[in-house]
Short mmCIF file of C-alpha atoms and ligand atoms in Angstrom, two decimals:
data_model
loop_
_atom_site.label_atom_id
_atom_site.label_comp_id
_atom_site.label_asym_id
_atom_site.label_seq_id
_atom_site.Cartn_x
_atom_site.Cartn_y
_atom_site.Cartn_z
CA UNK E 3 13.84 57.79 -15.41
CA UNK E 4 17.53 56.99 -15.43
CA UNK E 5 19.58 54.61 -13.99
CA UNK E 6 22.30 55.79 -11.73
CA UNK E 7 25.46 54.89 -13.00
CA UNK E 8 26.63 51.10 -12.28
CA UNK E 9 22.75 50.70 -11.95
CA UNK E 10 22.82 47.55 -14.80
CA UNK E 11 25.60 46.09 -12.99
CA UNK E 12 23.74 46.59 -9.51
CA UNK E 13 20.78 44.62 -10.91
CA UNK E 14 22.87 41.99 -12.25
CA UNK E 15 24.72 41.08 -9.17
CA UNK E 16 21.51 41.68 -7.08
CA UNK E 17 19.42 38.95 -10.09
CA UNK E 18 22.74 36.63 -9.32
CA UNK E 19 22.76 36.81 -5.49
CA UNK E 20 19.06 35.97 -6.09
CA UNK E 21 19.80 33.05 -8.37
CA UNK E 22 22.27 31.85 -5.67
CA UNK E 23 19.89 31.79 -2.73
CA UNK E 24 17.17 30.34 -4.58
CA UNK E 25 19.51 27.36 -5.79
CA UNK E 26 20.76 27.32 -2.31
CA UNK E 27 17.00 26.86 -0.96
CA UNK E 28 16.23 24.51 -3.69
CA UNK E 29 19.68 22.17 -2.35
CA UNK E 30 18.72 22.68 1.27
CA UNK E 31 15.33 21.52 0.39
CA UNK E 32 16.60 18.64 -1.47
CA UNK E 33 18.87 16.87 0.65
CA UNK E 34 16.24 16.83 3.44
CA UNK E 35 15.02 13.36 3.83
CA UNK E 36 11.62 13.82 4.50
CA UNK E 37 9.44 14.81 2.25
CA UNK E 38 7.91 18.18 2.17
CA UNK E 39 4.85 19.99 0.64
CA UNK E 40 4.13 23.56 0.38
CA UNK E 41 0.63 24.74 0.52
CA UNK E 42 -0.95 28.15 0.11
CA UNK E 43 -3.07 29.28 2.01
CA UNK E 44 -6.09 27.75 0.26
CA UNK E 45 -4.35 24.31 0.33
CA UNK E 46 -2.97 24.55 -2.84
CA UNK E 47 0.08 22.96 -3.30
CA UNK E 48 3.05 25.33 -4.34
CA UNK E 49 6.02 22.94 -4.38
CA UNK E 50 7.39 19.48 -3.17
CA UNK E 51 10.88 18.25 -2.37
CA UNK E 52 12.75 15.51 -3.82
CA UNK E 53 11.99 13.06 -1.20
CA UNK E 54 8.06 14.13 -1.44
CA UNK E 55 8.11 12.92 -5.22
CA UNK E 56 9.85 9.68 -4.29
CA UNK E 57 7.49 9.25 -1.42
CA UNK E 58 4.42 10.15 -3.12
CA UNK E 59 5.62 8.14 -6.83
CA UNK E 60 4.64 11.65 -8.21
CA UNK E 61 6.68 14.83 -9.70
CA UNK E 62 6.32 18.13 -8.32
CA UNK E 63 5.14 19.45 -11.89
CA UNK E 64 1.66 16.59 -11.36
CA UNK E 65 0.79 18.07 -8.18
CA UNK E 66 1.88 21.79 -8.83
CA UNK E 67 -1.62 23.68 -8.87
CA UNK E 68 -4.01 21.09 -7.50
CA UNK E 69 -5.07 21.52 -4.14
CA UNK E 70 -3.90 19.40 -1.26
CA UNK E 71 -7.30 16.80 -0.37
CA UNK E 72 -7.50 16.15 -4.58
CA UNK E 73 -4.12 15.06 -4.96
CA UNK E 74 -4.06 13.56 -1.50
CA UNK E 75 -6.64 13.18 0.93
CA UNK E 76 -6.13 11.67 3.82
CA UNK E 77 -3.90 14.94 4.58
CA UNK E 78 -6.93 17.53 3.98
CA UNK E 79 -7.94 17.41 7.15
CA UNK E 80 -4.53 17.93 8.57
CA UNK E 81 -4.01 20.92 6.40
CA UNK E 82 -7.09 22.30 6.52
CA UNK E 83 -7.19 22.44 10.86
CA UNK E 84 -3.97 23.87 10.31
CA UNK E 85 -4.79 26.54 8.27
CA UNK E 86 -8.04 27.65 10.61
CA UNK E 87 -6.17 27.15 14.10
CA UNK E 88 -3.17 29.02 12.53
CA UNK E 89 -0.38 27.02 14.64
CA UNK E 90 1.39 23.06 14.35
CA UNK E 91 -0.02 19.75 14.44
CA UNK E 92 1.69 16.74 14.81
CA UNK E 93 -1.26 14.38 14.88
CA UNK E 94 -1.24 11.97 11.08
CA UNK E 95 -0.46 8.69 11.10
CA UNK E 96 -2.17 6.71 8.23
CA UNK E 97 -1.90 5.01 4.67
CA UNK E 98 -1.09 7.66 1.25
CA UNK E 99 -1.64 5.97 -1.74
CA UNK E 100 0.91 6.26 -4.25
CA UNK E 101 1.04 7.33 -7.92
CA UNK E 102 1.57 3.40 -8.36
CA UNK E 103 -0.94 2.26 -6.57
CA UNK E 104 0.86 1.19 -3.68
CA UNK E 105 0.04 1.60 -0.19
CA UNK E 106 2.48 4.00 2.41
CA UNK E 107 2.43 4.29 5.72
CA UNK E 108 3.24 7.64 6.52
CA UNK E 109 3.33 9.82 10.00
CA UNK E 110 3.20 13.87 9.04
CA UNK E 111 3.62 17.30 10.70
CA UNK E 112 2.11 20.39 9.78
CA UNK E 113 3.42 23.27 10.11
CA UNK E 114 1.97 27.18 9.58
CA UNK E 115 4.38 29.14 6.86
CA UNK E 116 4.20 32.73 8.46
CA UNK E 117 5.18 35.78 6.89
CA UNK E 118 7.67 38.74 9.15
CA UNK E 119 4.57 40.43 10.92
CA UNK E 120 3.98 36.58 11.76
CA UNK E 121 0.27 36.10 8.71
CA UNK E 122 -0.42 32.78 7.94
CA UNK E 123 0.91 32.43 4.42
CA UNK E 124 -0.12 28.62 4.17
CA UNK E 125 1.23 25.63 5.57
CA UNK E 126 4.39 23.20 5.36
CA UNK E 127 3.52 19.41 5.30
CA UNK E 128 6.83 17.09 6.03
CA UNK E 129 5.99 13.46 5.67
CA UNK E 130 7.85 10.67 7.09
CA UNK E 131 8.21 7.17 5.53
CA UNK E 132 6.96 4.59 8.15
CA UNK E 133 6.83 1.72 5.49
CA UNK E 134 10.20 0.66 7.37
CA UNK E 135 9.28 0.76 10.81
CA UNK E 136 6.18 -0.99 9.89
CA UNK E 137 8.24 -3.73 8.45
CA UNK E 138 10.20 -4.35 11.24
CA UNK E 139 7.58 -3.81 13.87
CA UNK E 140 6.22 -6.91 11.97
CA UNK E 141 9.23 -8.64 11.68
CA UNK E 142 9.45 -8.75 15.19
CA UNK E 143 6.41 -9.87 16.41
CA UNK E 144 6.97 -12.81 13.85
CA UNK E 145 9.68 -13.56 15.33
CA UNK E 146 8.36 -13.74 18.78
CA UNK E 147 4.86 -15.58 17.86
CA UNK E 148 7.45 -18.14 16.09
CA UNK E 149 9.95 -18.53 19.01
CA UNK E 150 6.66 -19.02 21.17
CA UNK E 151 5.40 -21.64 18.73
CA UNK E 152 8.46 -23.71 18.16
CA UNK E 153 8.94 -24.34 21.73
CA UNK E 154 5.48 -25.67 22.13
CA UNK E 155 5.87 -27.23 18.61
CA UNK E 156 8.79 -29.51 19.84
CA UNK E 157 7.02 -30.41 22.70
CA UNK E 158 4.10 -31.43 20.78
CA UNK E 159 6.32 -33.14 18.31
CA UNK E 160 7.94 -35.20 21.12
CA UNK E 161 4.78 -36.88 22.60
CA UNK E 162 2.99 -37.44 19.02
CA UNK E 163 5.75 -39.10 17.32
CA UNK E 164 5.90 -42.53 19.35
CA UNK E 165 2.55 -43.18 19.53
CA UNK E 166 3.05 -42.04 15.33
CA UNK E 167 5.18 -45.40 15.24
CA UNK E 168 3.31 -47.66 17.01
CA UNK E 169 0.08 -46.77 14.75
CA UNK E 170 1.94 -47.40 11.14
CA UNK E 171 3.76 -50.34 12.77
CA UNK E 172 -0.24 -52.17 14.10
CA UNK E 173 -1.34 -51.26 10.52
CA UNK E 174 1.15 -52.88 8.68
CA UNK E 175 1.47 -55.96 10.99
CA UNK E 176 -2.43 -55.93 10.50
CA UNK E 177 -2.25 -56.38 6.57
CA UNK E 178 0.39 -59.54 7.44
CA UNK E 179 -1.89 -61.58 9.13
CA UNK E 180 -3.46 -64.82 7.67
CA UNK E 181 -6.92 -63.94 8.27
CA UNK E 182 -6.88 -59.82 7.01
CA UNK E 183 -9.22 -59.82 4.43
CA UNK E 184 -7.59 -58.30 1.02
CA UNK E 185 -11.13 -56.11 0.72
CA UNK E 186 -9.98 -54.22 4.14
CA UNK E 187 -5.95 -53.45 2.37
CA UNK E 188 -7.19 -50.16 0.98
CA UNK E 189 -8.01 -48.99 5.00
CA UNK E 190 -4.75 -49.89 6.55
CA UNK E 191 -2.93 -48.16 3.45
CA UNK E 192 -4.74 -45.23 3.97
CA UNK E 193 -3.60 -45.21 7.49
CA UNK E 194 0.14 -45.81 6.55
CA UNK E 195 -0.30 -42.83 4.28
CA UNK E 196 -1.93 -40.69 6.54
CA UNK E 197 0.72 -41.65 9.48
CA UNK E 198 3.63 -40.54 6.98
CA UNK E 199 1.65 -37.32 6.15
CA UNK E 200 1.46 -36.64 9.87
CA UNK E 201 4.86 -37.66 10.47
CA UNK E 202 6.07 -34.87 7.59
CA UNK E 203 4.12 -31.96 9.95
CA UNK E 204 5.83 -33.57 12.55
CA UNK E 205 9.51 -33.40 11.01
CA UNK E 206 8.44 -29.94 9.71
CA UNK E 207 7.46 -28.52 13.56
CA UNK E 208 10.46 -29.50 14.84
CA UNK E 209 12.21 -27.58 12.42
CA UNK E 210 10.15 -24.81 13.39
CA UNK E 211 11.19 -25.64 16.60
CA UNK E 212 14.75 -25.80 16.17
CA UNK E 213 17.14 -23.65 18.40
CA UNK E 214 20.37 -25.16 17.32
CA UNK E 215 22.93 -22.40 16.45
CA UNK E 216 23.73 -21.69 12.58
CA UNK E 217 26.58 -22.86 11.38
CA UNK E 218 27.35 -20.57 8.59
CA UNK E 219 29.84 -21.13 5.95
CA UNK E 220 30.68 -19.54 2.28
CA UNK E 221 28.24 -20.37 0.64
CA UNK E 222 26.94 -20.20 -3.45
CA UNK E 223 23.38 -19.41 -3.24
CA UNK E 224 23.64 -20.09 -7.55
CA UNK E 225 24.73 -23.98 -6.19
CA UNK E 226 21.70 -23.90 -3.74
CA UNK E 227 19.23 -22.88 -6.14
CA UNK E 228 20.58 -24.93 -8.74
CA UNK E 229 20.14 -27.92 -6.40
CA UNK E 230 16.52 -26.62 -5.55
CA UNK E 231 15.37 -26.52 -9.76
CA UNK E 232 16.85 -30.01 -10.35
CA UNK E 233 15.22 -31.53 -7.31
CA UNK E 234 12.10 -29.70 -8.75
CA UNK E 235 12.26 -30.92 -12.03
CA UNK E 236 10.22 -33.60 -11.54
CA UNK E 237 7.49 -31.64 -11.00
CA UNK E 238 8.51 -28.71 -13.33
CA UNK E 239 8.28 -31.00 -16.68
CA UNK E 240 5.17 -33.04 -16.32
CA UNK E 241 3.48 -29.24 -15.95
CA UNK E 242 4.96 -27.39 -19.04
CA UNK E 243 6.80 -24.89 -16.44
CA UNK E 244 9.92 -22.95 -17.64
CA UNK E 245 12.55 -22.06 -15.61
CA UNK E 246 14.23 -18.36 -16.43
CA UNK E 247 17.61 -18.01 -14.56
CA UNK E 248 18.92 -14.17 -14.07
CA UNK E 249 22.18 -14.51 -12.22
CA UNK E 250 24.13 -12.00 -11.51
CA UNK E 251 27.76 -13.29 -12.44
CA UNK E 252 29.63 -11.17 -9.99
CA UNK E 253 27.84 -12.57 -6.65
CA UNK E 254 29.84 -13.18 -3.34
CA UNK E 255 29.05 -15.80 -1.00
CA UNK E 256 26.23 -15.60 1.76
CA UNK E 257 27.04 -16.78 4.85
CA UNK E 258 24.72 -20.17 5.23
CA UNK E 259 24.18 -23.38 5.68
CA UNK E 260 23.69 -24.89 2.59
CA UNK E 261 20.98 -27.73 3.30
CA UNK E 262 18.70 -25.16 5.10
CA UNK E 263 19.37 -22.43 2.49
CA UNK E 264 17.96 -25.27 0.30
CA UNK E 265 15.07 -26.09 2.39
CA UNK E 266 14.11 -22.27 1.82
CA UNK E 267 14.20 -22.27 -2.15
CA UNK E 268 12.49 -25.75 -2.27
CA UNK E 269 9.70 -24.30 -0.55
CA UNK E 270 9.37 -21.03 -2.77
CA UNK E 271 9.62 -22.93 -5.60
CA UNK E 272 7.29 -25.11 -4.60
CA UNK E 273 5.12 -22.48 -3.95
CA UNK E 274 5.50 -20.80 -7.43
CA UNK E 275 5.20 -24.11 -8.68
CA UNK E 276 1.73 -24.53 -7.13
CA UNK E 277 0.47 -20.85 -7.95
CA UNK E 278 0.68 -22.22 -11.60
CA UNK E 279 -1.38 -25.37 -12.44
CA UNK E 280 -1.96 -24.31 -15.54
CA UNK E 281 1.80 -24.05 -16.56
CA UNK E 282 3.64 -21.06 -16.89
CA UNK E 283 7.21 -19.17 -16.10
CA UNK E 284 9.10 -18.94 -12.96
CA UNK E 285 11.68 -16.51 -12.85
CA UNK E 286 14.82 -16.87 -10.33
CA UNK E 287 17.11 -13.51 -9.97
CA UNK E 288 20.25 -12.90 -8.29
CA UNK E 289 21.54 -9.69 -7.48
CA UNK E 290 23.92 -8.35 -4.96
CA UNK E 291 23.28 -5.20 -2.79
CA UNK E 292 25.67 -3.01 -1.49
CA UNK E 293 23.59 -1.31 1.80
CA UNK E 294 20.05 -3.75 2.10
CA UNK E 295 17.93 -1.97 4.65
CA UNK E 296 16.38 -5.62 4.71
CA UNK E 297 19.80 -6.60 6.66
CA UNK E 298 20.23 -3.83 8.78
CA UNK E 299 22.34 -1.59 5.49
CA UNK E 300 24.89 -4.49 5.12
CA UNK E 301 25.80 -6.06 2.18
CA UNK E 302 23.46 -8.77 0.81
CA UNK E 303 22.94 -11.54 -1.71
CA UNK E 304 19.35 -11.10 -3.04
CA UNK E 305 17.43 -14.11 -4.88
CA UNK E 306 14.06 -13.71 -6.18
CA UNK E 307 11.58 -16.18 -6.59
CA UNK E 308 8.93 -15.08 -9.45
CA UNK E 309 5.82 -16.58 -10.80
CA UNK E 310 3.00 -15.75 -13.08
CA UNK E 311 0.39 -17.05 -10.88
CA UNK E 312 -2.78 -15.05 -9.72
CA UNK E 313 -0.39 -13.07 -6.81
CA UNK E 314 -1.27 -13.05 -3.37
CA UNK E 315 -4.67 -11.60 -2.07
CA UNK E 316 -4.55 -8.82 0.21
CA UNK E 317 -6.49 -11.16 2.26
CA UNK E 318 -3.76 -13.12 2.82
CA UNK E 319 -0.83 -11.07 2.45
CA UNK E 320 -0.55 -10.16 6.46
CA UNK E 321 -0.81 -14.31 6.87
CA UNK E 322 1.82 -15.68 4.63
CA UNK E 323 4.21 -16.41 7.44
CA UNK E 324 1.70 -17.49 9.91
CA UNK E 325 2.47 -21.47 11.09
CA UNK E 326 -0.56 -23.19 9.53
CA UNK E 327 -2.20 -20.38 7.24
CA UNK E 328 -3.02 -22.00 4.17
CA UNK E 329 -4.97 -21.67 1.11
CA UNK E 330 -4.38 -24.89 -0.51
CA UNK E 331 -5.80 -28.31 0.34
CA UNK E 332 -3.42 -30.54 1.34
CA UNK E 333 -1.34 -27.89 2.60
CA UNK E 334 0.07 -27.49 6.04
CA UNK E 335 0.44 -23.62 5.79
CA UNK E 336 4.40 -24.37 7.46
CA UNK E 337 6.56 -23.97 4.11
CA UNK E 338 6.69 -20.17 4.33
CA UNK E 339 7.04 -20.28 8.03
CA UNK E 340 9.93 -22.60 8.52
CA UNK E 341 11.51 -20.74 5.77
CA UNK E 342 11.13 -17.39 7.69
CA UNK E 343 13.19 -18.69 10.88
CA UNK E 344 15.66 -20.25 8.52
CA UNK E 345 16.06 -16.96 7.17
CA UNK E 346 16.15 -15.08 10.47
CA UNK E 347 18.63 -17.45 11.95
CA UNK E 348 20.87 -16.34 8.52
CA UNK E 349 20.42 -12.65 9.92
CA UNK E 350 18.60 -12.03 6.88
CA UNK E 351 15.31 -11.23 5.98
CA UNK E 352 12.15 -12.11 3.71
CA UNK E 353 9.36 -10.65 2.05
CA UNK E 354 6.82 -10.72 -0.99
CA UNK E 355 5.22 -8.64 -2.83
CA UNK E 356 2.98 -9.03 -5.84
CA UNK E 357 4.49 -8.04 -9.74
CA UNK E 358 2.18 -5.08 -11.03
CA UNK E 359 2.00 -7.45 -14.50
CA UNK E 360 0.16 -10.41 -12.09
CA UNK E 361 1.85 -12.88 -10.20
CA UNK E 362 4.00 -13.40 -6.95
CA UNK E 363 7.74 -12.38 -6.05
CA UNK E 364 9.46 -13.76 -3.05
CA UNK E 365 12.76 -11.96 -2.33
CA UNK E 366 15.40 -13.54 0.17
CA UNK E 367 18.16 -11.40 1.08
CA UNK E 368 21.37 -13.05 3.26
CA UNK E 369 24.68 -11.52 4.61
CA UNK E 370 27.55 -11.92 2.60
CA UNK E 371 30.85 -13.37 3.89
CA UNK E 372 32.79 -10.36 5.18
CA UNK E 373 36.56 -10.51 5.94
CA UNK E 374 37.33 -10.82 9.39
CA UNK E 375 39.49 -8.78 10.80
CA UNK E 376 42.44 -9.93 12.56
N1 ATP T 406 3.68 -17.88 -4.89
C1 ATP T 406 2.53 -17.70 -4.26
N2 ATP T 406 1.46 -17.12 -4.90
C2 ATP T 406 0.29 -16.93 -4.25
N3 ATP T 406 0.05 -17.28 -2.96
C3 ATP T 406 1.08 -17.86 -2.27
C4 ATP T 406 2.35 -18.08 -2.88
N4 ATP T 406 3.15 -18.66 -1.96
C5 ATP T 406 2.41 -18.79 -0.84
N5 ATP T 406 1.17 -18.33 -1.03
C6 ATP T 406 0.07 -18.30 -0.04
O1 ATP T 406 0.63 -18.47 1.25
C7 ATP T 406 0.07 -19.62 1.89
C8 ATP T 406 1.10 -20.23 2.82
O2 ATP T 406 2.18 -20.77 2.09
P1 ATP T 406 3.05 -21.93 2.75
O3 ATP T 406 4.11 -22.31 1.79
O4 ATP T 406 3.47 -21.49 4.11
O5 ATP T 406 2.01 -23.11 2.97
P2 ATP T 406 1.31 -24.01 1.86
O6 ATP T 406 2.03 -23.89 0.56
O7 ATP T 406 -0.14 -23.68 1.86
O8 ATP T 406 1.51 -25.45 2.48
P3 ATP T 406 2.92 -26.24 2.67
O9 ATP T 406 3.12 -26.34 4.13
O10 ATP T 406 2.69 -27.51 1.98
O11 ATP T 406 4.00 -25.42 2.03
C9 ATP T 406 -0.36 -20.51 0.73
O12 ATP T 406 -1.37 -21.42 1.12
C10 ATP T 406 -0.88 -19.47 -0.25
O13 ATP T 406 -2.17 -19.02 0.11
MG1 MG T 407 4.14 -24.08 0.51
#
């Protein structure tokens, strides 16, 4: 048969128009910030969006093919009813795993892809990162089980601390008298040491407690954590521990208070310190960001605290900040607490997470100084 005349040219422009709407869809697609799937109508998935791979940790050529509950299953179901009932539902909320083994909470809608005479063609997924608004859900009710435990902390503290006084004071006036047999020293040193240990939880609650105002200043958080490592050093040596320093050169100041800021990293370190009795490397990073969704997209000074310890068990991970959740004995459990309200009183934020090579990372992020305006 033969082409009318101007047919090759027709074709062309029709094959570019073509080209232009697909890229067009492909952009549209793209910028959308939740993710989306495409499934056929057996489930199979067709294509994913940017914001589906980054979601998901995997590219759209791993999943292109396999069907929907074998490359991820907790959104079969959803699919599948879908599918059968032939209109939307709005109904996941739940945990994807990720391509790197993390865990994501994600809420999802699925929609039926229709053709013009309105036949199920398959079904659009859109997933919604709730990792966030799990965060701060958290963060808040820290912040209120806190609040509610330092005022009943410094109340506590208050009353116990006296009587804390008297007790040392009767022991040690005890060991001075004529008669106090030397065999019976070893009892009222024991209840010296034990007063002072109690008197540390004490001094520690109140801080808890505290609801003085911040007094923030420009602050060098490479000064504070220099501070923290030499006060540390003591302990660092004796246990073959190396220090590796990654500081970003370029840092501004955080707005802080210096001797709490300091408070913060002693207790991390201390922490890192502890995770590794065997000796080992503890890595301290600096790093400035731009937009930290930790700090509400405002710039931040970020400081991580690494070590090469065993990491922190899932068992425990929802506990770290809890007031008296240890693991250790000896421990009070209040280091990671008391650092979390000095933290939120710097308007910053928190959190850890465990190094996929083994091993724990704290990460501290604080407000710079901005510029006020006149
Ligand atoms: N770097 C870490 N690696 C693994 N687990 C950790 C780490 N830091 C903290 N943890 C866990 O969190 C718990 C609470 O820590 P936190 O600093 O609040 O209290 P603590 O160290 O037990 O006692 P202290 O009051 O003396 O600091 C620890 O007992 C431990 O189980
Ligand atoms: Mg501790």
């Amino acid at each position: 048969m033969r082409r009318p005349p101007g047919g090759r040219q027709r074709v062309a422009e029709l094959e570019g128009q073509l080209r232009e709407l697909r890229a067009y869809y492909e952009d549209l697609l793209g910028s959308l910030q939740d993710g989306l799937l495409i499934l056929d109508g057996q489930g199979g998935i067709l294509s994913m969006n940017q914001a589906a791979e980054e979601l998901t940790g995997l590219s759209a050529s791993q999943t292109m093919g396999r069907v929907i509950g074998d490359a991820f299953p907790p959104l079969a179901s959803l699919a599948a009813k879908t599918l059968a009932a032939g209109r939307s539902h709005a109904d996941f909320d739940g945990v994807l795993l990720r391509a790197d083994g993390a865990c994501l909470r994600v809420s999802a809608v699925a929609s039926v892809l229709s053709d013009a005479g309105g036949t199920s063609r398959g079904v659009v997924l859109a997933l919604r990162d709730l990792s966030r608004v799990s965060d701060l859900e958290e963060q808040v009710r820290r912040s209120e089980r806190l609040a509610a435990l330092g005022i009943l902390a410094a109340g506590i503290a208050h009353e116990v601390r006296n009587p804390l006084v008297g007790v040392r004071g009767a022991a040690q006036l005890l060991e001075k008298e004529a008669a106090f047999p030397d065999q019976l020293r070893e009892y009222t040193q024991m209840i010296v040491r034990q007063v002072d240990r109690l008197n540390r939880i004490v001094n520690d609650l109140l801080a808890l407690g505290a609801q003085r105002p911040l007094e923030a200043r420009p602050c060098n958080v490479h000064q504070v954590l220099e501070e923290a490592l030499s006060l540390s050093v003591a302990t660092l040596k004796p246990m073959g521990l190396q220090v590796a320093r990654q500081y970003d050169p370029e840092i501004p100041a955080a707005a802080g208070d210096f001797d709490r800021l300091l408070q913060v990293f002693l207790n991390l370190i201390r922490n890192g310190i502890e995770a590794m009795p065997g000796g080992g490397a503890l890595t301290v990073r600096t790093r400035f960001e731009r937009a930290a969704p930790q700090c509400g997209g405002r710039p931040a000074v970020q400081v991580e605290i690494q070590d090469r310890g065993p990491g922190i068990p899932d068992k425990v991970h929802p506990r770290l900040f809890t007031p008296f959740f240890t693991s250790k004995d000896g421990g009070t459990g209040l280091g990671l607490a008391i650092s979390l309200r000095i933290i939120e009183e710097h308007r910053g934020a928190i959190e850890a997470q465990n190094r996929s090579g083994g091993g724990a990372t704290f990460r501290v992020f604080l407000p710079v100084v901005t510029e006020q305006k006149e």
